[in-house]
Amino acid sequence: MCRELESLPITCLERAKELKALFRSFLQKPDLSIIDHSHKTNKLRLNMDEPLKWRQSFENLLSNQHGLCLFRAFLVSEFSEENIAFYLACEDYRITKPSSKLSAKAKKIYEEFVCSDAPREVNLDHETKAITKKNLERPSQSCFSLAQEKIYALMEKDCYPRFLKSTTYLEISRQVKAG
């Protein structure tokens, strides 16, 4: 095993292995079916036009259940899953009701992803971190908006193009085109 991998928590390695297996099973199925990421035994069907829509825009990829699942697995394989995890945590936070839960939820997100030395720290500049920290003084649904926009832009400009060039995406597209 690589020395760098030894420093990762075992749960990260196990999750990466699970997602890698999901990728393999996805590619081996001629009907392009995958197992729901909740690990239920029922299978979800991938519509033939879905992978083509993912190429049209990053938003199409993230708004599609299968696309999001595969993109997340891709990020795990690149050891940058914290970006999509942060983005999704912010999406969940924005719709939090009642507002009495905002403070605790905001603190959890900040400590997990934003603060220096966070266990899953995302790549944000000092100014964005400072603004986000200031926003936590009066939590609202938009207190992570700036940080979320920065991470979205980072994924769109960096991770998304690499995903579209990945073996997994190219194989899925090939299978779709082959019918």
PDB file of N, CA and C in Angstrom, residues 23-34 46-49 51-52 70 167-179:
ATOM      1  N   PHE A  23     -18.225   1.645  -9.690  1.00  0.00           N
ATOM      2  CA  PHE A  23     -17.806   1.999 -11.049  1.00  0.00           C
ATOM      3  C   PHE A  23     -17.691   0.748 -11.907  1.00  0.00           C
ATOM      4  N   ARG A  24     -16.983  -0.250 -11.396  1.00  0.00           N
ATOM      5  CA  ARG A  24     -16.771  -1.479 -12.164  1.00  0.00           C
ATOM      6  C   ARG A  24     -18.097  -2.145 -12.507  1.00  0.00           C
ATOM      7  N   SER A  25     -18.980  -2.266 -11.501  1.00  0.00           N
ATOM      8  CA  SER A  25     -20.257  -2.929 -11.763  1.00  0.00           C
ATOM      9  C   SER A  25     -21.084  -2.126 -12.755  1.00  0.00           C
ATOM     10  N   PHE A  26     -20.984  -0.825 -12.681  1.00  0.00           N
ATOM     11  CA  PHE A  26     -21.714   0.046 -13.595  1.00  0.00           C
ATOM     12  C   PHE A  26     -21.257  -0.191 -15.035  1.00  0.00           C
ATOM     13  N   LEU A  27     -19.949  -0.297 -15.208  1.00  0.00           N
ATOM     14  CA  LEU A  27     -19.409  -0.469 -16.548  1.00  0.00           C
ATOM     15  C   LEU A  27     -19.619  -1.872 -17.090  1.00  0.00           C
ATOM     16  N   GLN A  28     -19.755  -2.859 -16.224  1.00  0.00           N
ATOM     17  CA  GLN A  28     -19.908  -4.233 -16.676  1.00  0.00           C
ATOM     18  C   GLN A  28     -21.334  -4.578 -17.042  1.00  0.00           C
ATOM     19  N   LYS A  29     -22.281  -3.756 -16.672  1.00  0.00           N
ATOM     20  CA  LYS A  29     -23.685  -4.034 -16.958  1.00  0.00           C
ATOM     21  C   LYS A  29     -24.043  -3.543 -18.352  1.00  0.00           C
ATOM     22  N   PRO A  30     -24.445  -4.430 -19.235  1.00  0.00           N
ATOM     23  CA  PRO A  30     -24.818  -3.987 -20.566  1.00  0.00           C
ATOM     24  C   PRO A  30     -26.051  -3.100 -20.569  1.00  0.00           C
ATOM     25  N   ASP A  31     -26.906  -3.227 -19.549  1.00  0.00           N
ATOM     26  CA  ASP A  31     -28.107  -2.401 -19.510  1.00  0.00           C
ATOM     27  C   ASP A  31     -27.868  -1.078 -18.788  1.00  0.00           C
ATOM     28  N   LEU A  32     -26.618  -0.806 -18.422  1.00  0.00           N
ATOM     29  CA  LEU A  32     -26.232   0.435 -17.760  1.00  0.00           C
ATOM     30  C   LEU A  32     -27.034   0.686 -16.478  1.00  0.00           C
ATOM     31  N   SER A  33     -27.256  -0.364 -15.707  1.00  0.00           N
ATOM     32  CA  SER A  33     -27.948  -0.176 -14.434  1.00  0.00           C
ATOM     33  C   SER A  33     -26.922  -0.084 -13.317  1.00  0.00           C
ATOM     34  N   ILE A  34     -27.262   0.674 -12.275  1.00  0.00           N
ATOM     35  CA  ILE A  34     -26.370   0.780 -11.134  1.00  0.00           C
ATOM     36  C   ILE A  34     -27.161   0.569  -9.857  1.00  0.00           C
ATOM     37  N   LEU A  46     -30.312   3.770 -15.789  1.00  0.00           N
ATOM     38  CA  LEU A  46     -29.710   4.962 -16.361  1.00  0.00           C
ATOM     39  C   LEU A  46     -30.339   5.183 -17.729  1.00  0.00           C
ATOM     40  N   ASN A  47     -31.007   6.316 -17.914  1.00  0.00           N
ATOM     41  CA  ASN A  47     -31.567   6.634 -19.223  1.00  0.00           C
ATOM     42  C   ASN A  47     -30.428   6.856 -20.201  1.00  0.00           C
ATOM     43  N   MET A  48     -30.637   6.460 -21.412  1.00  0.00           N
ATOM     44  CA  MET A  48     -29.572   6.507 -22.406  1.00  0.00           C
ATOM     45  C   MET A  48     -29.078   7.923 -22.700  1.00  0.00           C
ATOM     46  N   ASP A  49     -29.917   8.937 -22.512  1.00  0.00           N
ATOM     47  CA  ASP A  49     -29.484  10.296 -22.828  1.00  0.00           C
ATOM     48  C   ASP A  49     -28.811  11.008 -21.647  1.00  0.00           C
ATOM     49  N   PRO A  51     -25.940  10.460 -19.768  1.00  0.00           N
ATOM     50  CA  PRO A  51     -24.515  10.808 -19.868  1.00  0.00           C
ATOM     51  C   PRO A  51     -24.233  11.916 -20.888  1.00  0.00           C
ATOM     52  N   LEU A  52     -25.041  11.998 -21.924  1.00  0.00           N
ATOM     53  CA  LEU A  52     -24.849  13.055 -22.913  1.00  0.00           C
ATOM     54  C   LEU A  52     -25.236  14.415 -22.331  1.00  0.00           C
ATOM     55  N   LEU A  70     -21.756   9.227  -9.750  1.00  0.00           N
ATOM     56  CA  LEU A  70     -20.514   8.922 -10.468  1.00  0.00           C
ATOM     57  C   LEU A  70     -19.472  10.020 -10.296  1.00  0.00           C
ATOM     58  N   THR A 167     -11.838   7.641 -17.706  1.00  0.00           N
ATOM     59  CA  THR A 167     -12.132   6.356 -18.320  1.00  0.00           C
ATOM     60  C   THR A 167     -13.577   5.948 -18.075  1.00  0.00           C
ATOM     61  N   THR A 168     -14.039   6.174 -16.862  1.00  0.00           N
ATOM     62  CA  THR A 168     -15.404   5.793 -16.507  1.00  0.00           C
ATOM     63  C   THR A 168     -16.431   6.528 -17.358  1.00  0.00           C
ATOM     64  N   TYR A 169     -16.325   7.848 -17.424  1.00  0.00           N
ATOM     65  CA  TYR A 169     -17.299   8.612 -18.210  1.00  0.00           C
ATOM     66  C   TYR A 169     -17.201   8.245 -19.691  1.00  0.00           C
ATOM     67  N   LEU A 170     -15.996   8.133 -20.204  1.00  0.00           N
ATOM     68  CA  LEU A 170     -15.834   7.805 -21.620  1.00  0.00           C
ATOM     69  C   LEU A 170     -16.404   6.434 -21.947  1.00  0.00           C
ATOM     70  N   GLU A 171     -16.240   5.472 -21.034  1.00  0.00           N
ATOM     71  CA  GLU A 171     -16.792   4.135 -21.251  1.00  0.00           C
ATOM     72  C   GLU A 171     -18.316   4.152 -21.225  1.00  0.00           C
ATOM     73  N   ILE A 172     -18.881   4.906 -20.295  1.00  0.00           N
ATOM     74  CA  ILE A 172     -20.348   5.021 -20.230  1.00  0.00           C
ATOM     75  C   ILE A 172     -20.871   5.662 -21.514  1.00  0.00           C
ATOM     76  N   SER A 173     -20.233   6.717 -21.950  1.00  0.00           N
ATOM     77  CA  SER A 173     -20.645   7.383 -23.193  1.00  0.00           C
ATOM     78  C   SER A 173     -20.539   6.448 -24.393  1.00  0.00           C
ATOM     79  N   ARG A 174     -19.466   5.666 -24.425  1.00  0.00           N
ATOM     80  CA  ARG A 174     -19.288   4.706 -25.521  1.00  0.00           C
ATOM     81  C   ARG A 174     -20.416   3.682 -25.521  1.00  0.00           C
ATOM     82  N   GLN A 175     -20.756   3.183 -24.335  1.00  0.00           N
ATOM     83  CA  GLN A 175     -21.828   2.186 -24.245  1.00  0.00           C
ATOM     84  C   GLN A 175     -23.170   2.776 -24.654  1.00  0.00           C
ATOM     85  N   VAL A 176     -23.401   4.032 -24.288  1.00  0.00           N
ATOM     86  CA  VAL A 176     -24.647   4.701 -24.671  1.00  0.00           C
ATOM     87  C   VAL A 176     -24.728   4.852 -26.186  1.00  0.00           C
ATOM     88  N   LYS A 177     -23.633   5.281 -26.793  1.00  0.00           N
ATOM     89  CA  LYS A 177     -23.616   5.465 -28.239  1.00  0.00           C
ATOM     90  C   LYS A 177     -23.787   4.144 -28.973  1.00  0.00           C
ATOM     91  N   ALA A 178     -23.242   3.065 -28.391  1.00  0.00           N
ATOM     92  CA  ALA A 178     -23.359   1.749 -29.006  1.00  0.00           C
ATOM     93  C   ALA A 178     -24.781   1.199 -28.890  1.00  0.00           C
ATOM     94  N   GLY A 179     -25.540   1.811 -27.982  1.00  0.00           N
ATOM     95  CA  GLY A 179     -26.943   1.417 -27.826  1.00  0.00           C
ATOM     96  C   GLY A 179     -27.078   0.229 -26.944  1.00  0.00           C
TER      97      GLY A 179
END
